[in-house]
């Protein structure tokens, strides 16, 4: 009762603050205090069993986001990995990331409308190559509904995987964030990875959950996800931001804090025992981040890591999960090769249009699965980013994704060279480049975009480079 009264009181106070010159109390004008308040309120919103407390917390959160849209962007990034645990809202449920995205979009539109009514000058956003290519991906997603046999899952994926993350990208572009705000979002992204890691590690150590049993009873960490591989996909994108923020940290105090969070992420990644992360995603991300930080010192560190890996090979060979990791005849490797064969057959019959959003599962298990792959019929994607974009968005989607990568790396590296004197923005840019390296490398054998958390993190990485490249 006390907790409920406290939350309701806070909601009332902040609602009144909104009516007085559209300002929050002075203590909440500072980003750190405002984000701390938003984190506490969103936690209350997420955990509250009572509808009235939920409504009060939701109203309070909207007030905070209205006054400081950056808070909404931070909440979207933080809650993205928790999409499998939706918030119960009376007769329906929705992930916090979705509620945060809709609240932030609504607040941004309302602020813009009120500014326009007051006669304030609103600068126009000049669209760049990133924007047009992201719009093209969204348009192709909408167009794919015309040939999607299973309309309901296609509509859902269009909403939660394409439209809402692309609206997040649009907010990142339209709000014209400042230098310190990009750094804050990078910090929040790292904190989200550390929070997911900490939750998983607690369950792993105490034996209360958050892990799956693999070969010979080996535990594989999965935290809030339904699969260890999904956890590895998300943390693989977070890790290069941690490495970059650590390497570019201007003070030992900050370096220690970032180092602790990054260590949590790295430990959790190791305990997922994801071969795609260990052999492809993490090496690509870490190598990219270290070499862009300082190619001499980074190169020495990479050589040291490689030497340690070679020395540790005999020990790694004793881990059941890692035995025969490069053996193409092992079950997981054989499954992927059979899956790729089936995917190519699917493409051969639908070369221009693909099969549509979230259609792979239904077609694969009913028509295209190879007889020898009967043990795993419920696979929802082809475990390869090129095949995935082609099958979901057609040949146009594959071309748009390829063009986006070309623009991303050309402009990202140009931006990295231009910002070498700015440690804060350099850390953000290097983290984004490392994250994209992870997406491409790990995406060769697993998912890359078409999961809620992966879609939001992809849009964050692209939005960061796009905005900083165009910034004056």
CSV table of C-alpha atoms in Angstrom, one decimal:
chain,number,residue,atom,x,y,z
A,1,UNK,CA,0.0,0.0,0.0
A,2,UNK,CA,2.8,2.4,0.9
A,3,UNK,CA,4.6,1.6,-2.4
A,4,UNK,CA,1.4,2.2,-4.4
A,5,UNK,CA,0.8,5.5,-2.6
A,6,UNK,CA,4.4,6.6,-3.3
A,7,UNK,CA,4.2,5.9,-7.0
A,8,UNK,CA,0.8,7.6,-7.3
A,9,UNK,CA,2.1,10.6,-5.4
A,10,UNK,CA,5.1,10.9,-7.8
A,11,UNK,CA,2.8,10.6,-10.8
A,12,UNK,CA,0.6,13.5,-9.4
A,13,UNK,CA,3.6,15.7,-8.7
A,14,UNK,CA,5.2,15.2,-12.1
A,15,UNK,CA,1.8,15.7,-13.9
A,16,UNK,CA,1.5,19.1,-12.2
A,17,UNK,CA,5.1,19.9,-13.2
A,18,UNK,CA,4.1,19.3,-16.9
A,19,UNK,CA,1.4,22.0,-16.6
A,20,UNK,CA,3.8,24.6,-15.3
A,21,UNK,CA,5.6,26.0,-18.2
A,22,UNK,CA,6.1,22.5,-19.6
A,23,UNK,CA,9.0,21.9,-17.2
A,24,UNK,CA,9.9,19.2,-14.7
A,25,UNK,CA,11.4,20.1,-11.3
A,26,UNK,CA,14.9,21.4,-11.5
A,27,UNK,CA,16.4,18.1,-10.1
A,28,UNK,CA,15.0,16.2,-13.0
A,29,UNK,CA,16.3,18.5,-15.7
A,30,UNK,CA,19.7,16.8,-15.5
A,31,UNK,CA,19.9,13.7,-17.6
A,32,UNK,CA,21.4,11.4,-14.9
A,33,UNK,CA,18.6,12.2,-12.4
A,34,UNK,CA,15.9,12.0,-15.0
A,35,UNK,CA,17.0,8.7,-16.4
A,36,UNK,CA,17.4,7.3,-12.8
A,37,UNK,CA,13.8,8.4,-12.1
A,38,UNK,CA,12.6,6.9,-15.4
A,39,UNK,CA,14.5,3.6,-14.6
A,40,UNK,CA,12.9,3.4,-11.2
A,41,UNK,CA,9.4,4.2,-12.5
A,42,UNK,CA,9.7,1.8,-15.5
A,43,UNK,CA,10.8,-0.9,-13.0
A,44,UNK,CA,7.7,-0.2,-10.9
A,45,UNK,CA,5.6,-0.3,-14.0
A,46,UNK,CA,7.1,-3.6,-15.0
A,47,UNK,CA,6.8,-5.3,-11.6
A,48,UNK,CA,3.6,-3.9,-10.3
A,49,UNK,CA,0.7,-6.4,-9.8
A,50,UNK,CA,-1.9,-3.7,-9.5
A,51,UNK,CA,-3.6,-1.9,-12.4
A,52,UNK,CA,-3.8,1.5,-10.7
A,53,UNK,CA,-0.1,1.5,-9.9
A,54,UNK,CA,0.7,0.4,-13.5
A,55,UNK,CA,-1.5,3.3,-14.9
A,56,UNK,CA,0.1,5.8,-12.5
A,57,UNK,CA,3.6,4.7,-13.4
A,58,UNK,CA,2.8,4.7,-17.1
A,59,UNK,CA,1.5,8.3,-17.0
A,60,UNK,CA,4.5,9.4,-15.0
A,61,UNK,CA,6.8,7.8,-17.5
A,62,UNK,CA,5.0,9.6,-20.4
A,63,UNK,CA,5.4,12.9,-18.6
A,64,UNK,CA,9.2,12.3,-18.2
A,65,UNK,CA,9.6,11.3,-21.8
A,66,UNK,CA,7.6,14.3,-23.0
A,67,UNK,CA,9.9,16.7,-21.2
A,68,UNK,CA,13.1,14.8,-22.2
A,69,UNK,CA,12.6,12.5,-25.2
A,70,UNK,CA,16.2,11.2,-24.7
A,71,UNK,CA,14.8,9.3,-21.7
A,72,UNK,CA,12.5,7.4,-24.1
A,73,UNK,CA,15.3,6.5,-26.4
A,74,UNK,CA,17.3,5.2,-23.4
A,75,UNK,CA,14.4,3.1,-22.2
A,76,UNK,CA,13.9,1.6,-25.7
A,77,UNK,CA,17.5,0.5,-25.8
A,78,UNK,CA,17.5,-0.8,-22.2
A,79,UNK,CA,14.2,-2.8,-22.5
A,80,UNK,CA,14.9,-4.3,-26.0
A,81,UNK,CA,16.4,-7.6,-24.7
A,82,UNK,CA,13.4,-8.1,-22.4
A,83,UNK,CA,10.8,-8.5,-25.1
A,84,UNK,CA,9.9,-12.1,-24.1
A,85,UNK,CA,8.6,-10.8,-20.7
A,86,UNK,CA,5.7,-8.5,-21.6
A,87,UNK,CA,4.0,-6.1,-19.3
A,88,UNK,CA,0.5,-7.1,-18.3
A,89,UNK,CA,-2.0,-4.3,-19.0
A,90,UNK,CA,-5.4,-5.6,-17.9
A,91,UNK,CA,-6.7,-7.4,-21.0
A,92,UNK,CA,-3.6,-7.3,-23.1
A,93,UNK,CA,0.2,-7.5,-22.8
A,94,UNK,CA,3.0,-5.7,-24.5
A,95,UNK,CA,6.8,-5.7,-24.2
A,96,UNK,CA,8.2,-2.6,-22.4
A,97,UNK,CA,10.3,-1.8,-25.4
A,98,UNK,CA,7.1,-1.5,-27.5
A,99,UNK,CA,5.5,0.7,-24.9
A,100,UNK,CA,8.6,2.8,-24.6
A,101,UNK,CA,8.8,3.2,-28.4
A,102,UNK,CA,5.2,4.3,-28.7
A,103,UNK,CA,5.4,6.7,-25.7
A,104,UNK,CA,8.5,8.3,-27.1
A,105,UNK,CA,7.0,8.6,-30.6
A,106,UNK,CA,3.8,10.1,-29.2
A,107,UNK,CA,5.8,12.6,-27.0
A,108,UNK,CA,8.0,13.6,-29.9
A,109,UNK,CA,4.9,14.2,-32.1
A,110,UNK,CA,3.2,16.2,-29.4
A,111,UNK,CA,6.2,18.3,-28.7
A,112,UNK,CA,6.6,19.1,-32.4
A,113,UNK,CA,2.9,19.9,-32.8
A,114,UNK,CA,2.9,22.3,-29.8
A,115,UNK,CA,6.0,24.0,-31.1
A,116,UNK,CA,4.4,24.4,-34.5
A,117,UNK,CA,1.3,25.9,-32.9
A,118,UNK,CA,3.4,28.4,-30.9
A,119,UNK,CA,5.0,29.4,-34.2
A,120,UNK,CA,8.4,28.1,-33.3
A,121,UNK,CA,10.7,27.3,-36.2
A,122,UNK,CA,11.2,23.6,-36.8
A,123,UNK,CA,14.2,22.7,-38.8
A,124,UNK,CA,13.7,20.1,-41.6
A,125,UNK,CA,15.6,16.9,-41.5
A,126,UNK,CA,17.6,16.4,-44.6
A,127,UNK,CA,17.3,12.7,-45.6
A,128,UNK,CA,20.6,11.0,-46.4
A,129,UNK,CA,21.5,7.7,-48.1
A,130,UNK,CA,21.0,5.8,-44.8
A,131,UNK,CA,17.5,7.1,-44.5
A,132,UNK,CA,16.4,6.2,-48.0
A,133,UNK,CA,17.8,2.7,-47.6
A,134,UNK,CA,16.1,2.1,-44.3
A,135,UNK,CA,12.9,3.4,-45.8
A,136,UNK,CA,13.4,1.0,-48.7
A,137,UNK,CA,13.6,-1.9,-46.3
A,138,UNK,CA,10.4,-0.8,-44.6
A,139,UNK,CA,8.6,-0.3,-47.9
A,140,UNK,CA,9.7,-3.8,-49.1
A,141,UNK,CA,8.4,-5.2,-45.8
A,142,UNK,CA,5.0,-3.7,-46.4
A,143,UNK,CA,5.0,-4.8,-50.0
A,144,UNK,CA,5.8,-8.4,-49.0
A,145,UNK,CA,2.3,-8.7,-47.5
A,146,UNK,CA,1.0,-9.0,-51.0
A,147,UNK,CA,2.5,-12.5,-51.4
A,148,UNK,CA,2.7,-13.7,-47.8
A,149,UNK,CA,0.5,-16.8,-47.5
A,150,UNK,CA,0.3,-16.6,-43.7
A,151,UNK,CA,-1.0,-13.1,-43.2
A,152,UNK,CA,-1.3,-12.9,-39.4
A,153,UNK,CA,2.4,-13.7,-38.6
A,154,UNK,CA,3.5,-11.5,-41.5
A,155,UNK,CA,1.5,-8.5,-40.1
A,156,UNK,CA,2.9,-9.0,-36.6
A,157,UNK,CA,6.5,-9.2,-37.9
A,158,UNK,CA,5.9,-6.1,-40.0
A,159,UNK,CA,4.8,-4.2,-36.9
A,160,UNK,CA,7.3,-5.3,-34.3
A,161,UNK,CA,10.3,-6.1,-36.4
A,162,UNK,CA,10.1,-3.5,-39.2
A,163,UNK,CA,7.9,-0.6,-38.5
A,164,UNK,CA,8.5,0.0,-34.7
A,165,UNK,CA,12.3,-0.4,-34.9
A,166,UNK,CA,12.4,1.9,-38.0
A,167,UNK,CA,10.4,4.4,-36.1
A,168,UNK,CA,13.1,4.2,-33.4
A,169,UNK,CA,15.7,4.9,-36.1
A,170,UNK,CA,13.6,7.9,-37.3
A,171,UNK,CA,13.5,9.2,-33.7
A,172,UNK,CA,17.3,8.9,-33.4
A,173,UNK,CA,17.6,11.0,-36.6
A,174,UNK,CA,14.9,13.5,-36.0
A,175,UNK,CA,15.8,14.4,-32.4
A,176,UNK,CA,19.2,15.7,-33.4
A,177,UNK,CA,21.1,14.3,-30.4
A,178,UNK,CA,24.1,16.1,-29.0
A,179,UNK,CA,27.6,14.6,-28.4
A,180,UNK,CA,27.0,13.7,-24.8
A,181,UNK,CA,23.6,12.2,-25.5
A,182,UNK,CA,25.1,9.7,-27.9
A,183,UNK,CA,27.6,8.7,-25.3
A,184,UNK,CA,24.8,8.3,-22.8
A,185,UNK,CA,22.9,6.0,-25.2
A,186,UNK,CA,26.0,3.9,-25.7
A,187,UNK,CA,26.4,3.6,-21.9
A,188,UNK,CA,22.7,2.5,-21.6
A,189,UNK,CA,23.2,-0.1,-24.3
A,190,UNK,CA,26.2,-1.5,-22.4
A,191,UNK,CA,24.1,-1.4,-19.2
A,192,UNK,CA,21.3,-3.3,-20.9
A,193,UNK,CA,23.8,-6.0,-21.8
A,194,UNK,CA,25.3,-6.1,-18.3
A,195,UNK,CA,21.8,-6.3,-16.8
A,196,UNK,CA,20.8,-9.3,-19.0
A,197,UNK,CA,24.2,-10.9,-18.1
A,198,UNK,CA,23.8,-10.3,-14.4
A,199,UNK,CA,20.3,-11.8,-14.4
A,200,UNK,CA,21.6,-14.9,-16.2
A,201,UNK,CA,24.7,-15.3,-14.1
A,202,UNK,CA,22.6,-15.2,-10.9
A,203,UNK,CA,20.3,-18.0,-12.2
A,204,UNK,CA,23.4,-19.9,-13.5
A,205,UNK,CA,25.2,-19.8,-10.1
A,206,UNK,CA,22.2,-20.5,-7.9
A,207,UNK,CA,20.7,-23.1,-10.3
A,208,UNK,CA,17.4,-21.3,-10.3
A,209,UNK,CA,17.1,-21.0,-14.1
A,210,UNK,CA,18.3,-19.0,-17.0
A,211,UNK,CA,20.3,-21.8,-18.6
A,212,UNK,CA,19.8,-24.8,-20.9
A,213,UNK,CA,21.4,-28.2,-20.7
A,214,UNK,CA,23.7,-29.1,-23.7
A,215,UNK,CA,26.0,-32.0,-24.4
A,216,UNK,CA,26.7,-34.2,-21.4
A,217,UNK,CA,24.7,-32.0,-19.1
A,218,UNK,CA,26.8,-28.9,-19.7
A,219,UNK,CA,25.0,-25.7,-18.8
A,220,UNK,CA,24.6,-23.0,-21.4
A,221,UNK,CA,23.6,-19.5,-20.2
A,222,UNK,CA,20.5,-18.0,-21.8
A,223,UNK,CA,19.3,-15.5,-19.2
A,224,UNK,CA,16.0,-13.9,-20.2
A,225,UNK,CA,16.0,-15.5,-23.7
A,226,UNK,CA,14.6,-18.8,-24.9
A,227,UNK,CA,17.9,-19.9,-26.3
A,228,UNK,CA,21.6,-19.4,-25.5
A,229,UNK,CA,22.3,-18.5,-29.1
A,230,UNK,CA,19.9,-15.6,-28.9
A,231,UNK,CA,21.6,-14.3,-25.8
A,232,UNK,CA,25.0,-14.5,-27.6
A,233,UNK,CA,23.6,-12.6,-30.6
A,234,UNK,CA,22.6,-9.7,-28.5
A,235,UNK,CA,25.6,-9.6,-26.2
A,236,UNK,CA,27.9,-9.8,-29.3
A,237,UNK,CA,26.6,-6.4,-30.3
A,238,UNK,CA,27.0,-5.0,-26.9
A,239,UNK,CA,30.6,-6.2,-26.4
A,240,UNK,CA,32.3,-3.9,-28.9
A,241,UNK,CA,30.7,-0.9,-27.3
A,242,UNK,CA,32.1,-2.0,-24.0
A,243,UNK,CA,35.6,-2.5,-25.5
A,244,UNK,CA,35.5,0.9,-27.2
A,245,UNK,CA,34.2,2.7,-24.2
A,246,UNK,CA,36.9,1.1,-22.1
A,247,UNK,CA,39.7,1.9,-24.5
A,248,UNK,CA,38.7,5.5,-25.1
A,249,UNK,CA,37.8,6.2,-21.4
A,250,UNK,CA,39.5,9.5,-20.4
A,251,UNK,CA,39.7,8.6,-16.7
A,252,UNK,CA,40.5,5.6,-14.6
A,253,UNK,CA,37.2,5.9,-12.7
A,254,UNK,CA,35.2,5.6,-15.8
A,255,UNK,CA,37.4,2.9,-17.2
A,256,UNK,CA,36.9,0.8,-14.0
A,257,UNK,CA,33.1,1.1,-14.2
A,258,UNK,CA,33.0,0.3,-17.9
A,259,UNK,CA,35.5,-2.5,-17.4
A,260,UNK,CA,33.2,-4.2,-14.8
A,261,UNK,CA,30.2,-4.0,-17.1
A,262,UNK,CA,32.1,-5.3,-20.1
A,263,UNK,CA,33.6,-8.2,-18.0
A,264,UNK,CA,30.0,-9.2,-17.1
A,265,UNK,CA,29.1,-9.2,-20.7
A,266,UNK,CA,32.2,-11.2,-21.7
A,267,UNK,CA,31.6,-13.8,-19.0
A,268,UNK,CA,28.0,-14.3,-20.0
A,269,UNK,CA,29.0,-14.6,-23.6
A,270,UNK,CA,31.5,-17.3,-22.8
A,271,UNK,CA,28.9,-19.2,-20.8
A,272,UNK,CA,26.5,-19.3,-23.7
A,273,UNK,CA,29.0,-21.6,-25.4
A,274,UNK,CA,27.7,-20.2,-28.7
A,275,UNK,CA,30.0,-21.4,-31.5
A,276,UNK,CA,28.9,-18.7,-33.9
A,277,UNK,CA,29.8,-16.1,-31.3
A,278,UNK,CA,33.1,-17.8,-30.3
A,279,UNK,CA,34.4,-18.5,-33.8
A,280,UNK,CA,32.9,-15.6,-35.8
A,281,UNK,CA,31.0,-12.8,-34.0
A,282,UNK,CA,33.2,-12.0,-31.0
A,283,UNK,CA,36.6,-12.2,-32.9
A,284,UNK,CA,35.2,-9.9,-35.6
A,285,UNK,CA,33.8,-7.4,-33.1
A,286,UNK,CA,36.8,-7.3,-30.8
A,287,UNK,CA,39.3,-7.2,-33.6
A,288,UNK,CA,37.4,-4.3,-35.3
A,289,UNK,CA,37.2,-2.3,-32.0
A,290,UNK,CA,40.8,-2.8,-30.9
A,291,UNK,CA,42.3,-2.1,-34.3
A,292,UNK,CA,40.2,1.1,-34.8
A,293,UNK,CA,41.2,2.2,-31.3
A,294,UNK,CA,45.0,1.8,-31.9
A,295,UNK,CA,46.2,-0.5,-34.6
A,296,UNK,CA,49.6,-1.0,-32.9
A,297,UNK,CA,48.5,-1.6,-29.3
A,298,UNK,CA,45.3,-3.3,-30.5
A,299,UNK,CA,47.3,-5.6,-32.8
A,300,UNK,CA,49.6,-6.6,-29.9
A,301,UNK,CA,46.5,-7.3,-27.7
A,302,UNK,CA,45.0,-9.4,-30.5
A,303,UNK,CA,48.2,-11.4,-30.9
A,304,UNK,CA,48.2,-12.0,-27.2
A,305,UNK,CA,44.6,-13.2,-27.3
A,306,UNK,CA,45.4,-15.5,-30.2
A,307,UNK,CA,48.3,-16.9,-28.4
A,308,UNK,CA,46.2,-17.6,-25.3
A,309,UNK,CA,43.6,-19.2,-27.5
A,310,UNK,CA,46.1,-21.5,-29.0
A,311,UNK,CA,47.5,-22.5,-25.6
A,312,UNK,CA,44.0,-23.1,-24.4
A,313,UNK,CA,43.0,-25.4,-27.3
A,314,UNK,CA,43.8,-28.6,-25.4
A,315,UNK,CA,41.6,-27.5,-22.5
A,316,UNK,CA,38.8,-26.3,-24.9
A,317,UNK,CA,38.9,-29.7,-26.6
A,318,UNK,CA,37.7,-31.3,-23.3
A,319,UNK,CA,34.5,-29.2,-23.3
A,320,UNK,CA,31.8,-31.3,-24.8
A,321,UNK,CA,30.1,-28.4,-26.6
A,322,UNK,CA,33.4,-27.4,-28.3
A,323,UNK,CA,34.5,-30.9,-29.4
A,324,UNK,CA,34.6,-31.1,-33.1
A,325,UNK,CA,33.5,-27.5,-33.5
A,326,UNK,CA,34.8,-27.3,-37.1
A,327,UNK,CA,33.6,-30.8,-38.0
A,328,UNK,CA,31.0,-30.3,-40.7
A,329,UNK,CA,29.6,-33.8,-40.0
A,330,UNK,CA,28.5,-32.9,-36.5
A,331,UNK,CA,24.7,-32.4,-35.9
A,332,UNK,CA,24.6,-28.6,-35.7
A,333,UNK,CA,26.8,-28.1,-38.8
A,334,UNK,CA,24.9,-30.7,-40.8
A,335,UNK,CA,21.6,-29.1,-39.8
A,336,UNK,CA,22.8,-25.8,-41.2
A,337,UNK,CA,24.0,-27.1,-44.5
A,338,UNK,CA,20.7,-28.9,-45.0
A,339,UNK,CA,18.9,-25.8,-44.0
A,340,UNK,CA,20.8,-23.7,-46.5
A,341,UNK,CA,20.0,-26.3,-49.2
A,342,UNK,CA,16.3,-26.0,-48.4
A,343,UNK,CA,16.6,-22.2,-48.3
A,344,UNK,CA,18.2,-22.1,-51.8
A,345,UNK,CA,15.4,-24.3,-53.1
A,346,UNK,CA,12.9,-21.9,-51.7
A,347,UNK,CA,14.7,-19.0,-53.3
A,348,UNK,CA,14.8,-20.8,-56.6
A,349,UNK,CA,11.0,-20.9,-56.6
A,350,UNK,CA,10.6,-17.3,-55.4
A,351,UNK,CA,13.7,-15.5,-56.7
A,352,UNK,CA,12.3,-11.9,-57.0
A,353,UNK,CA,9.8,-11.6,-54.2
A,354,UNK,CA,11.0,-14.1,-51.6
A,355,UNK,CA,8.3,-15.7,-49.5
A,356,UNK,CA,7.5,-12.8,-47.2
A,357,UNK,CA,7.9,-11.8,-43.5
A,358,UNK,CA,7.8,-14.7,-41.1
A,359,UNK,CA,6.8,-17.3,-43.7
A,360,UNK,CA,9.9,-19.4,-43.6
A,361,UNK,CA,8.7,-21.8,-40.8
A,362,UNK,CA,5.5,-22.7,-42.5
A,363,UNK,CA,7.0,-23.3,-45.9
A,364,UNK,CA,10.1,-25.1,-44.6
A,365,UNK,CA,8.4,-27.7,-42.5
A,366,UNK,CA,5.7,-28.4,-45.0
A,367,UNK,CA,7.4,-28.4,-48.4
A,368,UNK,CA,11.2,-27.7,-48.3
A,369,UNK,CA,12.7,-29.7,-45.4
A,370,UNK,CA,15.1,-32.4,-46.5
A,371,UNK,CA,14.1,-35.9,-45.4
A,372,UNK,CA,17.4,-36.2,-43.5
A,373,UNK,CA,16.5,-33.1,-41.5
A,374,UNK,CA,13.3,-34.4,-40.0
A,375,UNK,CA,14.4,-34.1,-36.4
A,376,UNK,CA,14.3,-30.2,-36.5
A,377,UNK,CA,11.3,-29.1,-38.5
A,378,UNK,CA,10.5,-26.0,-36.5
A,379,UNK,CA,13.1,-23.6,-37.8
A,380,UNK,CA,11.9,-20.1,-38.4
A,381,UNK,CA,14.9,-18.6,-40.4
A,382,UNK,CA,17.6,-19.9,-42.7
A,383,UNK,CA,20.5,-19.1,-40.3
A,384,UNK,CA,22.3,-16.8,-42.8
A,385,UNK,CA,21.7,-13.1,-43.1
A,386,UNK,CA,21.9,-13.0,-46.9
A,387,UNK,CA,19.4,-15.8,-47.3
A,388,UNK,CA,17.2,-14.3,-44.6
A,389,UNK,CA,16.9,-10.9,-46.2
A,390,UNK,CA,16.4,-12.4,-49.6
A,391,UNK,CA,13.6,-14.8,-48.4
A,392,UNK,CA,11.8,-12.2,-46.3
A,393,UNK,CA,12.1,-9.0,-48.4
A,394,UNK,CA,12.9,-10.4,-51.9
A,395,UNK,CA,15.8,-9.6,-54.1
A,396,UNK,CA,15.2,-5.9,-53.5
A,397,UNK,CA,15.7,-6.5,-49.8
A,398,UNK,CA,19.0,-8.2,-50.4
A,399,UNK,CA,20.2,-5.3,-52.7
A,400,UNK,CA,19.1,-2.7,-50.2
A,401,UNK,CA,20.9,-4.5,-47.3
A,402,UNK,CA,24.0,-4.7,-49.4
A,403,UNK,CA,23.8,-1.0,-50.4
A,404,UNK,CA,23.3,-0.1,-46.7
A,405,UNK,CA,26.4,-2.0,-45.7
A,406,UNK,CA,28.4,-0.3,-48.4
A,407,UNK,CA,27.3,3.2,-47.2
A,408,UNK,CA,27.7,2.2,-43.6
A,409,UNK,CA,31.3,1.1,-43.8
A,410,UNK,CA,32.4,3.9,-46.2
A,411,UNK,CA,30.9,6.7,-44.1
A,412,UNK,CA,31.6,5.0,-40.8
A,413,UNK,CA,35.3,4.7,-41.5
A,414,UNK,CA,35.4,8.3,-42.8
A,415,UNK,CA,33.6,9.4,-39.7
A,416,UNK,CA,36.1,7.5,-37.5
A,417,UNK,CA,39.0,9.3,-39.2
A,418,UNK,CA,37.4,12.7,-38.7
A,419,UNK,CA,36.6,12.2,-35.0
A,420,UNK,CA,40.0,10.8,-33.9
A,421,UNK,CA,40.5,13.8,-31.6
A,422,UNK,CA,37.2,13.3,-29.8
A,423,UNK,CA,37.5,10.3,-27.4
A,424,UNK,CA,33.7,10.3,-26.6
A,425,UNK,CA,32.4,10.2,-30.1
A,426,UNK,CA,35.3,7.9,-31.2
A,427,UNK,CA,34.2,5.4,-28.7
A,428,UNK,CA,30.6,5.5,-30.0
A,429,UNK,CA,31.7,5.2,-33.6
A,430,UNK,CA,34.1,2.4,-33.0
A,431,UNK,CA,31.5,0.6,-30.9
A,432,UNK,CA,29.0,0.9,-33.7
A,433,UNK,CA,31.5,-0.4,-36.3
A,434,UNK,CA,32.4,-3.3,-34.1
A,435,UNK,CA,28.8,-4.1,-33.6
A,436,UNK,CA,28.2,-4.2,-37.3
A,437,UNK,CA,31.2,-6.4,-37.7
A,438,UNK,CA,29.6,-8.8,-35.2
A,439,UNK,CA,26.3,-8.6,-37.1
A,440,UNK,CA,27.9,-9.6,-40.4
A,441,UNK,CA,30.1,-12.3,-39.0
A,442,UNK,CA,27.7,-14.0,-36.6
A,443,UNK,CA,24.9,-13.5,-39.1
A,444,UNK,CA,26.6,-15.9,-41.5
A,445,UNK,CA,25.4,-18.8,-39.4
A,446,UNK,CA,22.5,-17.4,-37.4
A,447,UNK,CA,20.0,-14.5,-37.2
A,448,UNK,CA,21.0,-11.0,-37.9
A,449,UNK,CA,18.0,-8.6,-37.8
A,450,UNK,CA,14.6,-10.3,-37.6
A,451,UNK,CA,14.2,-10.6,-33.9
A,452,UNK,CA,12.9,-7.7,-31.8
A,453,UNK,CA,16.1,-7.0,-29.8
A,454,UNK,CA,18.3,-7.5,-32.9
A,455,UNK,CA,16.2,-5.1,-35.0
A,456,UNK,CA,16.4,-2.3,-32.4
A,457,UNK,CA,20.1,-2.7,-31.9
A,458,UNK,CA,20.7,-2.8,-35.6
A,459,UNK,CA,18.7,0.5,-36.0
A,460,UNK,CA,20.6,2.0,-33.1
A,461,UNK,CA,24.0,1.2,-34.8
A,462,UNK,CA,22.9,2.5,-38.2
A,463,UNK,CA,21.2,5.6,-36.6
A,464,UNK,CA,24.3,6.5,-34.7
A,465,UNK,CA,26.6,6.5,-37.7
A,466,UNK,CA,24.0,8.2,-39.9
A,467,UNK,CA,23.3,11.0,-37.5
A,468,UNK,CA,27.0,11.7,-36.5
A,469,UNK,CA,28.0,11.7,-40.2
A,470,UNK,CA,25.5,14.3,-41.1
A,471,UNK,CA,26.0,16.4,-37.9
A,472,UNK,CA,27.4,19.9,-38.5
